[in-house]
Amino acid sequence: MLIAFYVNSIEDEYPRYTTTVLAHEASRRGHDVCYITPGDFVLNPEDTLQVHARRIPAGKGKTRSRDEFFKALKSAGKKSTLINIDELDVLMMRSDPSNDAVDRPWAEKIGIQFGQRAAHAGVLVLNDPDTLSQAINKLYFQSFPREVRAKTLICRNSGDIKAFAKANGGKVVLKPLQGSGGQGVFVLDSKSAGNLNQMVEAIERDGYIIAQSVVPEADKGDIRMFIMNGYPLQIDGKYAAMRRVGAEDDVRSNIHAGGTAKAVKITDRELRLAELIRPKLQADGMFLVGIDIIGDTILEVNVFSPGNLFSCSEMAGVNFAAKIIESIERKLEIRDEYPGHFTNSALAVM
């Protein structure tokens, strides 16, 4: 198969990134791989979609290391080949729209929009682009069962936030409705209450503000767990999961924000939370997502570019990327066995 990975930019990719790990595994298994960025699409006068793809040479196949693959990617990033979109078998959406929201607003949603056209052309698009268009910010998470969510207020009014904080013991977490990687996260408590207006001003520049009650056990960090086809990703009882612990005096546990990764044992509590959100993930065609758990609460569902797969594999001693690519291979088999029978959304989670 020819599998394309859609990313914000090739320059921002790294050898340990989840996208690189997945692309390398696909190449290692004998598949052709290419990368696509926001400026690469071409809708020609005949209304057919083409794309400037950075194809990675076949190289040494199974013997090529991930670092060697990454070097080939960097070289391929300097030149592209114009291909018809239906030459792709799979388009895997691996960009973070929030990374483009400020400096490149034109790029924020363009991948989703052209991804929808690709799906209509018969390309298997993962995750389903129609639902990704609804999940462009954290408002999507509010459609999951209330039982799994922290108490949340979404607004742009400091008075509303003060009232919410008072009703929740005087301490809440503030963050932007759109964003990732722990950017723009503040803790409002008795010590910082005098800075509320500054916090609100800092966040509202990018839109609405999320105020959340502080979840018990937050001081222990959160658990990042991968969900594939609606179910926790695991091999022989070893789950693609890890605990992320924030730096001292930092509420954020994101690795990019200074957090550290530790091995974690997945219990019935985490599996129950995953089961509660499974029906919606499957209905929405969400093939691969990352969920962030603290105690009995899911803080976030990352449907665009969940990271840390390499660390999870390293800690568990298994190759989770292989199982992910294997699942994609099976989807293409099903598509060929039942031509035109399944929607992109349905096929995405089979």
mmCIF file of C-alpha atoms in Angstrom:
data_model
loop_
_atom_site.group_PDB
_atom_site.id
_atom_site.type_symbol
_atom_site.label_atom_id
_atom_site.label_comp_id
_atom_site.label_asym_id
_atom_site.label_seq_id
_atom_site.Cartn_x
_atom_site.Cartn_y
_atom_site.Cartn_z
ATOM 1 C CA MET A 1 0.000 0.000 0.000
ATOM 2 C CA LEU A 2 0.942 3.654 -0.310
ATOM 3 C CA ILE A 3 0.348 5.378 3.019
ATOM 4 C CA ALA A 4 0.641 9.141 3.402
ATOM 5 C CA PHE A 5 1.235 10.911 6.692
ATOM 6 C CA TYR A 6 -0.164 14.419 6.932
ATOM 7 C CA VAL A 7 1.912 16.603 9.302
ATOM 8 C CA ASN A 8 2.253 20.321 10.117
ATOM 9 C CA SER A 9 5.762 20.401 8.657
ATOM 10 C CA ILE A 10 8.546 17.928 7.965
ATOM 11 C CA GLU A 11 11.049 20.258 9.644
ATOM 12 C CA ASP A 12 9.261 19.802 12.971
ATOM 13 C CA GLU A 13 9.356 15.994 12.908
ATOM 14 C CA TYR A 14 11.796 13.988 15.054
ATOM 15 C CA PRO A 15 12.999 10.340 15.095
ATOM 16 C CA ARG A 16 11.107 9.467 18.304
ATOM 17 C CA TYR A 17 7.833 11.112 17.264
ATOM 18 C CA THR A 18 4.858 8.783 16.962
ATOM 19 C CA THR A 19 4.423 9.692 13.290
ATOM 20 C CA THR A 20 8.025 8.724 12.514
ATOM 21 C CA VAL A 21 7.651 5.469 14.431
ATOM 22 C CA LEU A 22 4.489 4.565 12.494
ATOM 23 C CA ALA A 23 5.926 5.589 9.115
ATOM 24 C CA HIS A 24 9.107 3.611 9.749
ATOM 25 C CA GLU A 25 7.098 0.541 10.731
ATOM 26 C CA ALA A 26 4.972 0.814 7.578
ATOM 27 C CA SER A 27 8.134 1.062 5.476
ATOM 28 C CA ARG A 28 9.725 -1.818 7.378
ATOM 29 C CA ARG A 29 6.702 -3.954 6.511
ATOM 30 C CA GLY A 30 7.225 -3.273 2.793
ATOM 31 C CA HIS A 31 4.796 -0.430 2.215
ATOM 32 C CA ASP A 32 5.484 2.770 0.294
ATOM 33 C CA VAL A 33 5.451 5.854 2.500
ATOM 34 C CA CYS A 34 5.092 9.563 1.784
ATOM 35 C CA TYR A 35 4.591 12.758 3.778
ATOM 36 C CA ILE A 36 2.171 15.598 3.037
ATOM 37 C CA THR A 37 2.021 19.084 4.549
ATOM 38 C CA PRO A 38 -0.694 21.792 4.480
ATOM 39 C CA GLY A 39 0.587 23.541 1.361
ATOM 40 C CA ASP A 40 0.845 20.430 -0.804
ATOM 41 C CA PHE A 41 -2.717 19.984 -2.099
ATOM 42 C CA VAL A 42 -3.771 20.874 -5.638
ATOM 43 C CA LEU A 43 -7.401 21.018 -6.753
ATOM 44 C CA ASN A 44 -7.122 21.276 -10.539
ATOM 45 C CA PRO A 45 -9.627 22.782 -13.009
ATOM 46 C CA GLU A 46 -11.234 19.366 -13.547
ATOM 47 C CA ASP A 47 -12.042 19.269 -9.785
ATOM 48 C CA THR A 48 -9.763 16.308 -9.223
ATOM 49 C CA LEU A 49 -7.457 16.433 -6.242
ATOM 50 C CA GLN A 50 -3.701 16.022 -6.466
ATOM 51 C CA VAL A 51 -0.952 16.376 -3.903
ATOM 52 C CA HIS A 52 2.775 17.097 -3.824
ATOM 53 C CA ALA A 53 4.000 14.053 -1.902
ATOM 54 C CA ARG A 54 7.455 13.591 -0.381
ATOM 55 C CA ARG A 55 8.024 9.926 -1.109
ATOM 56 C CA ILE A 56 10.612 8.088 0.944
ATOM 57 C CA PRO A 57 12.806 5.701 -1.072
ATOM 58 C CA ALA A 58 12.349 2.011 -0.329
ATOM 59 C CA GLY A 59 15.884 1.760 1.059
ATOM 60 C CA LYS A 60 16.888 -1.379 2.918
ATOM 61 C CA GLY A 61 13.420 -2.431 3.943
ATOM 62 C CA LYS A 62 13.327 -4.379 7.186
ATOM 63 C CA THR A 63 16.994 -3.751 7.917
ATOM 64 C CA ARG A 64 16.733 0.056 7.815
ATOM 65 C CA SER A 65 16.835 1.581 11.288
ATOM 66 C CA ARG A 66 14.474 4.320 12.366
ATOM 67 C CA ASP A 67 17.319 6.838 12.337
ATOM 68 C CA GLU A 68 18.211 5.828 8.772
ATOM 69 C CA PHE A 69 14.555 6.137 7.814
ATOM 70 C CA PHE A 70 14.425 9.597 9.360
ATOM 71 C CA LYS A 71 17.465 10.704 7.355
ATOM 72 C CA ALA A 72 15.719 9.497 4.205
ATOM 73 C CA LEU A 73 12.658 11.505 5.238
ATOM 74 C CA LYS A 74 14.695 14.679 5.667
ATOM 75 C CA SER A 75 16.207 14.186 2.222
ATOM 76 C CA ALA A 76 12.803 13.477 0.700
ATOM 77 C CA GLY A 77 11.456 16.657 2.262
ATOM 78 C CA LYS A 78 13.491 18.712 -0.195
ATOM 79 C CA LYS A 79 11.620 17.441 -3.247
ATOM 80 C CA SER A 80 8.147 16.265 -4.047
ATOM 81 C CA THR A 81 6.220 14.312 -6.670
ATOM 82 C CA LEU A 82 2.775 15.391 -7.866
ATOM 83 C CA ILE A 83 0.362 12.453 -7.652
ATOM 84 C CA ASN A 84 -3.379 11.970 -7.897
ATOM 85 C CA ILE A 85 -4.985 11.626 -4.486
ATOM 86 C CA ASP A 86 -6.554 8.281 -5.412
ATOM 87 C CA GLU A 87 -3.071 6.814 -5.798
ATOM 88 C CA LEU A 88 -2.970 6.822 -1.998
ATOM 89 C CA ASP A 89 -4.388 3.842 -0.155
ATOM 90 C CA VAL A 90 -4.291 5.535 3.232
ATOM 91 C CA LEU A 91 -4.048 9.131 4.428
ATOM 92 C CA MET A 92 -3.188 9.282 8.114
ATOM 93 C CA MET A 93 -3.963 12.655 9.665
ATOM 94 C CA ARG A 94 -1.118 13.434 12.071
ATOM 95 C CA SER A 95 -1.109 17.235 12.276
ATOM 96 C CA ASP A 96 -2.000 19.376 15.278
ATOM 97 C CA PRO A 97 -4.311 22.143 14.003
ATOM 98 C CA SER A 98 -3.609 24.320 17.052
ATOM 99 C CA ASN A 99 0.040 24.596 15.999
ATOM 100 C CA ASP A 100 -1.054 26.535 12.912
ATOM 101 C CA ALA A 101 -3.871 28.574 14.460
ATOM 102 C CA VAL A 102 -1.800 31.702 15.159
ATOM 103 C CA ASP A 103 0.972 31.881 12.558
ATOM 104 C CA ARG A 104 -0.707 30.017 9.696
ATOM 105 C CA PRO A 105 -4.485 30.233 10.191
ATOM 106 C CA TRP A 106 -5.028 29.181 6.565
ATOM 107 C CA ALA A 107 -3.435 25.813 7.409
ATOM 108 C CA GLU A 108 -5.440 25.087 10.549
ATOM 109 C CA LYS A 109 -8.350 23.265 8.886
ATOM 110 C CA ILE A 110 -7.087 22.719 5.348
ATOM 111 C CA GLY A 111 -5.896 19.165 5.974
ATOM 112 C CA ILE A 112 -9.324 18.165 7.254
ATOM 113 C CA GLN A 113 -11.069 19.780 4.304
ATOM 114 C CA PHE A 114 -8.875 18.110 1.695
ATOM 115 C CA GLY A 115 -8.979 14.926 3.784
ATOM 116 C CA GLN A 116 -12.745 14.881 3.284
ATOM 117 C CA ARG A 117 -12.230 15.103 -0.478
ATOM 118 C CA ALA A 118 -9.675 12.303 -0.288
ATOM 119 C CA ALA A 119 -12.171 10.085 1.535
ATOM 120 C CA HIS A 120 -14.767 10.793 -1.160
ATOM 121 C CA ALA A 121 -12.156 9.703 -3.728
ATOM 122 C CA GLY A 122 -11.866 6.307 -2.023
ATOM 123 C CA VAL A 123 -8.797 6.910 0.137
ATOM 124 C CA LEU A 124 -8.985 5.492 3.659
ATOM 125 C CA VAL A 125 -8.546 8.563 5.875
ATOM 126 C CA LEU A 126 -7.615 8.022 9.525
ATOM 127 C CA ASN A 127 -9.031 9.428 11.725
ATOM 128 C CA ASP A 128 -12.299 10.121 9.921
ATOM 129 C CA PRO A 129 -12.086 13.715 8.621
ATOM 130 C CA ASP A 130 -15.798 14.477 9.001
ATOM 131 C CA THR A 131 -15.548 13.960 12.755
ATOM 132 C CA LEU A 132 -12.148 15.643 12.967
ATOM 133 C CA SER A 133 -13.843 18.765 11.614
ATOM 134 C CA GLN A 134 -16.060 18.710 14.720
ATOM 135 C CA ALA A 135 -13.106 18.048 17.038
ATOM 136 C CA ILE A 136 -11.020 21.072 16.046
ATOM 137 C CA ASN A 137 -11.032 22.173 19.700
ATOM 138 C CA LYS A 138 -11.724 20.724 23.146
ATOM 139 C CA LEU A 139 -15.459 21.408 22.879
ATOM 140 C CA TYR A 140 -15.669 17.988 21.200
ATOM 141 C CA PHE A 141 -14.731 16.377 24.512
ATOM 142 C CA GLN A 142 -17.873 17.774 26.151
ATOM 143 C CA SER A 143 -19.948 15.351 24.083
ATOM 144 C CA PHE A 144 -18.535 12.362 25.979
ATOM 145 C CA PRO A 145 -20.376 11.003 29.055
ATOM 146 C CA ARG A 146 -20.378 13.447 31.971
ATOM 147 C CA GLU A 147 -19.275 10.634 34.247
ATOM 148 C CA VAL A 148 -15.776 10.620 32.723
ATOM 149 C CA ARG A 149 -15.273 14.412 32.686
ATOM 150 C CA ALA A 150 -14.141 16.910 35.302
ATOM 151 C CA LYS A 151 -16.558 19.715 36.169
ATOM 152 C CA THR A 152 -16.018 22.224 33.388
ATOM 153 C CA LEU A 153 -16.963 25.786 32.538
ATOM 154 C CA ILE A 154 -16.289 27.227 29.068
ATOM 155 C CA CYS A 155 -16.577 31.012 28.755
ATOM 156 C CA ARG A 156 -14.720 34.300 28.194
ATOM 157 C CA ASN A 157 -15.938 36.147 31.293
ATOM 158 C CA SER A 158 -13.753 36.566 34.398
ATOM 159 C CA GLY A 159 -16.822 36.975 36.616
ATOM 160 C CA ASP A 160 -18.160 33.600 35.518
ATOM 161 C CA ILE A 161 -14.769 32.043 36.235
ATOM 162 C CA LYS A 162 -14.646 33.586 39.738
ATOM 163 C CA ALA A 163 -18.088 32.179 40.542
ATOM 164 C CA PHE A 164 -17.102 28.763 39.200
ATOM 165 C CA ALA A 165 -13.875 28.767 41.233
ATOM 166 C CA LYS A 166 -15.768 29.716 44.400
ATOM 167 C CA ALA A 167 -18.224 26.866 43.835
ATOM 168 C CA ASN A 168 -15.319 24.443 43.448
ATOM 169 C CA GLY A 169 -13.275 25.151 46.549
ATOM 170 C CA GLY A 170 -11.458 28.195 45.227
ATOM 171 C CA LYS A 171 -9.044 26.252 43.017
ATOM 172 C CA VAL A 172 -9.475 25.539 39.296
ATOM 173 C CA VAL A 173 -7.330 24.958 36.230
ATOM 174 C CA LEU A 174 -7.597 27.422 33.339
ATOM 175 C CA LYS A 175 -6.572 26.589 29.774
ATOM 176 C CA PRO A 176 -7.463 27.563 26.200
ATOM 177 C CA LEU A 177 -10.327 25.823 24.426
ATOM 178 C CA GLN A 178 -7.994 25.169 21.550
ATOM 179 C CA GLY A 179 -4.412 24.113 22.111
ATOM 180 C CA SER A 180 -2.187 21.228 23.129
ATOM 181 C CA GLY A 181 1.093 20.351 24.772
ATOM 182 C CA GLY A 182 0.245 22.129 28.013
ATOM 183 C CA GLN A 183 0.387 25.582 26.429
ATOM 184 C CA GLY A 184 -1.432 28.389 28.234
ATOM 185 C CA VAL A 185 -2.339 26.361 31.342
ATOM 186 C CA PHE A 186 -2.760 28.201 34.672
ATOM 187 C CA VAL A 187 -3.864 27.265 38.193
ATOM 188 C CA LEU A 188 -6.212 29.683 39.890
ATOM 189 C CA ASP A 189 -6.132 29.415 43.685
ATOM 190 C CA SER A 190 -5.983 31.659 46.754
ATOM 191 C CA LYS A 191 -2.371 32.625 45.996
ATOM 192 C CA SER A 192 -2.953 33.520 42.349
ATOM 193 C CA ALA A 193 -6.508 34.905 42.573
ATOM 194 C CA GLY A 194 -5.188 38.457 42.229
ATOM 195 C CA ASN A 195 -3.802 37.547 38.802
ATOM 196 C CA LEU A 196 -7.087 36.248 37.391
ATOM 197 C CA ASN A 197 -7.541 39.139 34.958
ATOM 198 C CA GLN A 198 -4.022 38.639 33.579
ATOM 199 C CA MET A 199 -4.658 34.904 33.207
ATOM 200 C CA VAL A 200 -7.909 35.528 31.376
ATOM 201 C CA GLU A 201 -6.272 38.079 29.080
ATOM 202 C CA ALA A 202 -3.429 35.675 28.283
ATOM 203 C CA ILE A 203 -5.800 32.851 27.339
ATOM 204 C CA GLU A 204 -8.686 34.716 25.708
ATOM 205 C CA ARG A 205 -6.397 36.089 22.995
ATOM 206 C CA ASP A 206 -6.785 32.681 21.393
ATOM 207 C CA GLY A 207 -10.524 32.318 22.058
ATOM 208 C CA TYR A 208 -12.625 30.723 24.769
ATOM 209 C CA ILE A 209 -11.338 29.614 28.177
ATOM 210 C CA ILE A 210 -11.825 26.246 29.849
ATOM 211 C CA ALA A 211 -12.091 26.298 33.648
ATOM 212 C CA GLN A 212 -11.939 22.866 35.271
ATOM 213 C CA SER A 213 -12.234 21.712 38.845
ATOM 214 C CA VAL A 214 -9.022 20.194 40.180
ATOM 215 C CA VAL A 215 -9.190 16.416 39.921
ATOM 216 C CA PRO A 216 -8.208 14.307 42.946
ATOM 217 C CA GLU A 217 -4.818 12.566 42.464
ATOM 218 C CA ALA A 218 -3.655 15.283 40.053
ATOM 219 C CA ASP A 219 -0.396 15.539 42.006
ATOM 220 C CA LYS A 220 0.472 12.014 40.800
ATOM 221 C CA GLY A 221 0.452 13.093 37.158
ATOM 222 C CA ASP A 222 -1.737 11.666 34.424
ATOM 223 C CA ILE A 223 -1.834 8.453 32.425
ATOM 224 C CA ARG A 224 -1.565 8.641 28.639
ATOM 225 C CA MET A 225 -3.194 5.582 27.086
ATOM 226 C CA PHE A 226 -3.639 4.800 23.393
ATOM 227 C CA ILE A 227 -7.004 3.637 22.092
ATOM 228 C CA MET A 228 -7.222 1.814 18.742
ATOM 229 C CA ASN A 229 -10.501 0.909 17.059
ATOM 230 C CA GLY A 230 -12.247 1.966 20.264
ATOM 231 C CA TYR A 231 -10.299 -0.346 22.569
ATOM 232 C CA PRO A 232 -7.140 0.113 24.668
ATOM 233 C CA LEU A 233 -4.132 -0.768 22.529
ATOM 234 C CA GLN A 234 -2.383 -3.774 24.035
ATOM 235 C CA ILE A 235 -0.220 -6.738 23.127
ATOM 236 C CA ASP A 236 -0.330 -9.811 25.353
ATOM 237 C CA GLY A 237 -1.702 -7.814 28.260
ATOM 238 C CA LYS A 238 0.872 -5.026 27.915
ATOM 239 C CA TYR A 239 -0.871 -1.708 27.313
ATOM 240 C CA ALA A 240 0.328 1.229 25.249
ATOM 241 C CA ALA A 241 0.283 3.533 28.255
ATOM 242 C CA MET A 242 2.542 5.473 30.579
ATOM 243 C CA ARG A 243 2.319 7.843 33.510
ATOM 244 C CA ARG A 244 3.382 11.447 32.879
ATOM 245 C CA VAL A 245 4.503 13.373 35.935
ATOM 246 C CA GLY A 246 4.876 17.146 35.774
ATOM 247 C CA ALA A 247 7.918 19.058 36.892
ATOM 248 C CA GLU A 248 7.901 20.290 40.484
ATOM 249 C CA ASP A 249 5.360 23.100 41.025
ATOM 250 C CA ASP A 250 4.019 22.650 37.485
ATOM 251 C CA VAL A 251 0.421 21.514 36.951
ATOM 252 C CA ARG A 252 1.228 20.324 33.422
ATOM 253 C CA SER A 253 2.362 16.736 32.896
ATOM 254 C CA ASN A 254 2.869 16.956 29.124
ATOM 255 C CA ILE A 255 6.292 15.696 28.099
ATOM 256 C CA HIS A 256 6.827 18.798 25.943
ATOM 257 C CA ALA A 257 6.103 20.930 28.989
ATOM 258 C CA GLY A 258 8.815 19.338 31.127
ATOM 259 C CA GLY A 259 6.995 16.249 32.343
ATOM 260 C CA THR A 260 8.691 12.883 32.714
ATOM 261 C CA ALA A 261 7.502 9.463 31.622
ATOM 262 C CA LYS A 262 7.179 6.481 33.940
ATOM 263 C CA ALA A 263 5.852 2.962 33.505
ATOM 264 C CA VAL A 264 2.298 2.413 34.731
ATOM 265 C CA LYS A 265 0.076 -0.573 35.453
ATOM 266 C CA ILE A 266 -3.326 -0.310 33.808
ATOM 267 C CA THR A 267 -6.117 -1.383 36.145
ATOM 268 C CA ASP A 268 -9.843 -2.002 35.861
ATOM 269 C CA ARG A 269 -10.403 1.669 36.713
ATOM 270 C CA GLU A 270 -8.684 2.909 33.538
ATOM 271 C CA LEU A 271 -10.267 0.156 31.438
ATOM 272 C CA ARG A 272 -13.720 1.146 32.693
ATOM 273 C CA LEU A 273 -13.164 4.758 31.616
ATOM 274 C CA ALA A 274 -12.003 3.577 28.199
ATOM 275 C CA GLU A 275 -15.116 1.453 27.851
ATOM 276 C CA LEU A 276 -17.373 4.397 28.678
ATOM 277 C CA ILE A 277 -16.030 6.418 25.738
ATOM 278 C CA ARG A 278 -15.706 3.473 23.320
ATOM 279 C CA PRO A 279 -19.182 3.797 21.709
ATOM 280 C CA LYS A 280 -18.624 7.403 20.657
ATOM 281 C CA LEU A 281 -15.074 6.841 19.430
ATOM 282 C CA GLN A 282 -16.288 4.001 17.230
ATOM 283 C CA ALA A 283 -19.351 5.899 16.005
ATOM 284 C CA ASP A 284 -17.079 8.817 15.096
ATOM 285 C CA GLY A 285 -14.551 6.730 13.153
ATOM 286 C CA MET A 286 -11.693 7.503 15.554
ATOM 287 C CA PHE A 287 -9.098 4.864 14.702
ATOM 288 C CA LEU A 288 -6.194 5.971 16.910
ATOM 289 C CA VAL A 289 -6.513 8.378 19.834
ATOM 290 C CA GLY A 290 -4.719 9.129 23.063
ATOM 291 C CA ILE A 291 -6.631 9.668 26.293
ATOM 292 C CA ASP A 292 -5.258 11.397 29.395
ATOM 293 C CA ILE A 293 -6.513 10.004 32.701
ATOM 294 C CA ILE A 294 -6.238 11.166 36.292
ATOM 295 C CA GLY A 295 -7.962 8.972 38.850
ATOM 296 C CA ASP A 296 -11.562 8.408 37.765
ATOM 297 C CA THR A 297 -11.498 11.217 35.224
ATOM 298 C CA ILE A 298 -10.477 11.610 31.581
ATOM 299 C CA LEU A 299 -8.981 15.056 31.079
ATOM 300 C CA GLU A 300 -8.607 14.960 27.319
ATOM 301 C CA VAL A 301 -9.102 12.859 24.215
ATOM 302 C CA ASN A 302 -6.412 13.630 21.630
ATOM 303 C CA VAL A 303 -7.836 12.651 18.243
ATOM 304 C CA PHE A 304 -5.312 14.448 16.016
ATOM 305 C CA SER A 305 -1.732 13.544 16.858
ATOM 306 C CA PRO A 306 -1.428 11.569 20.107
ATOM 307 C CA GLY A 307 2.218 11.201 21.042
ATOM 308 C CA ASN A 308 4.530 9.084 23.202
ATOM 309 C CA LEU A 309 3.968 5.791 21.368
ATOM 310 C CA PHE A 310 7.726 5.191 21.268
ATOM 311 C CA SER A 311 8.042 5.606 25.048
ATOM 312 C CA CYS A 312 5.095 3.268 25.636
ATOM 313 C CA SER A 313 6.662 0.605 23.399
ATOM 314 C CA GLU A 314 10.049 1.054 25.043
ATOM 315 C CA MET A 315 8.638 0.628 28.539
ATOM 316 C CA ALA A 316 6.452 -2.360 27.646
ATOM 317 C CA GLY A 317 9.118 -4.045 25.528
ATOM 318 C CA VAL A 318 6.739 -4.573 22.607
ATOM 319 C CA ASN A 319 6.204 -2.983 19.184
ATOM 320 C CA PHE A 320 2.836 -1.233 19.337
ATOM 321 C CA ALA A 321 3.444 0.408 15.953
ATOM 322 C CA ALA A 322 3.393 -3.024 14.316
ATOM 323 C CA LYS A 323 -0.096 -3.722 15.657
ATOM 324 C CA ILE A 324 -1.320 -0.326 14.443
ATOM 325 C CA ILE A 325 -0.015 -0.839 10.908
ATOM 326 C CA GLU A 326 -1.326 -4.402 10.934
ATOM 327 C CA SER A 327 -4.798 -3.044 11.744
ATOM 328 C CA ILE A 328 -4.571 -0.615 8.820
ATOM 329 C CA GLU A 329 -3.573 -3.477 6.510
ATOM 330 C CA ARG A 330 -6.656 -5.406 7.600
ATOM 331 C CA LYS A 331 -8.914 -2.416 6.878
ATOM 332 C CA LEU A 332 -7.665 -2.333 3.290
ATOM 333 C CA GLU A 333 -8.371 -6.053 2.967
ATOM 334 C CA ILE A 334 -11.925 -5.450 4.182
ATOM 335 C CA ARG A 335 -12.323 -2.562 1.734
ATOM 336 C CA ASP A 336 -11.277 -4.833 -1.133
ATOM 337 C CA GLU A 337 -13.495 -7.681 0.075
ATOM 338 C CA TYR A 338 -16.537 -5.369 0.345
ATOM 339 C CA PRO A 339 -16.020 -2.698 -2.356
ATOM 340 C CA GLY A 340 -18.172 0.365 -1.757
ATOM 341 C CA HIS A 341 -19.947 -1.272 1.166
ATOM 342 C CA PHE A 342 -18.583 0.683 4.132
ATOM 343 C CA THR A 343 -18.258 4.397 4.804
ATOM 344 C CA ASN A 344 -14.852 5.796 5.684
ATOM 345 C CA SER A 345 -16.035 6.302 9.259
ATOM 346 C CA ALA A 346 -17.147 2.683 9.645
ATOM 347 C CA LEU A 347 -14.063 1.203 7.995
ATOM 348 C CA ALA A 348 -11.777 3.351 10.153
ATOM 349 C CA VAL A 349 -12.574 1.407 13.316
ATOM 350 C CA MET A 350 -12.901 -2.132 11.927
#
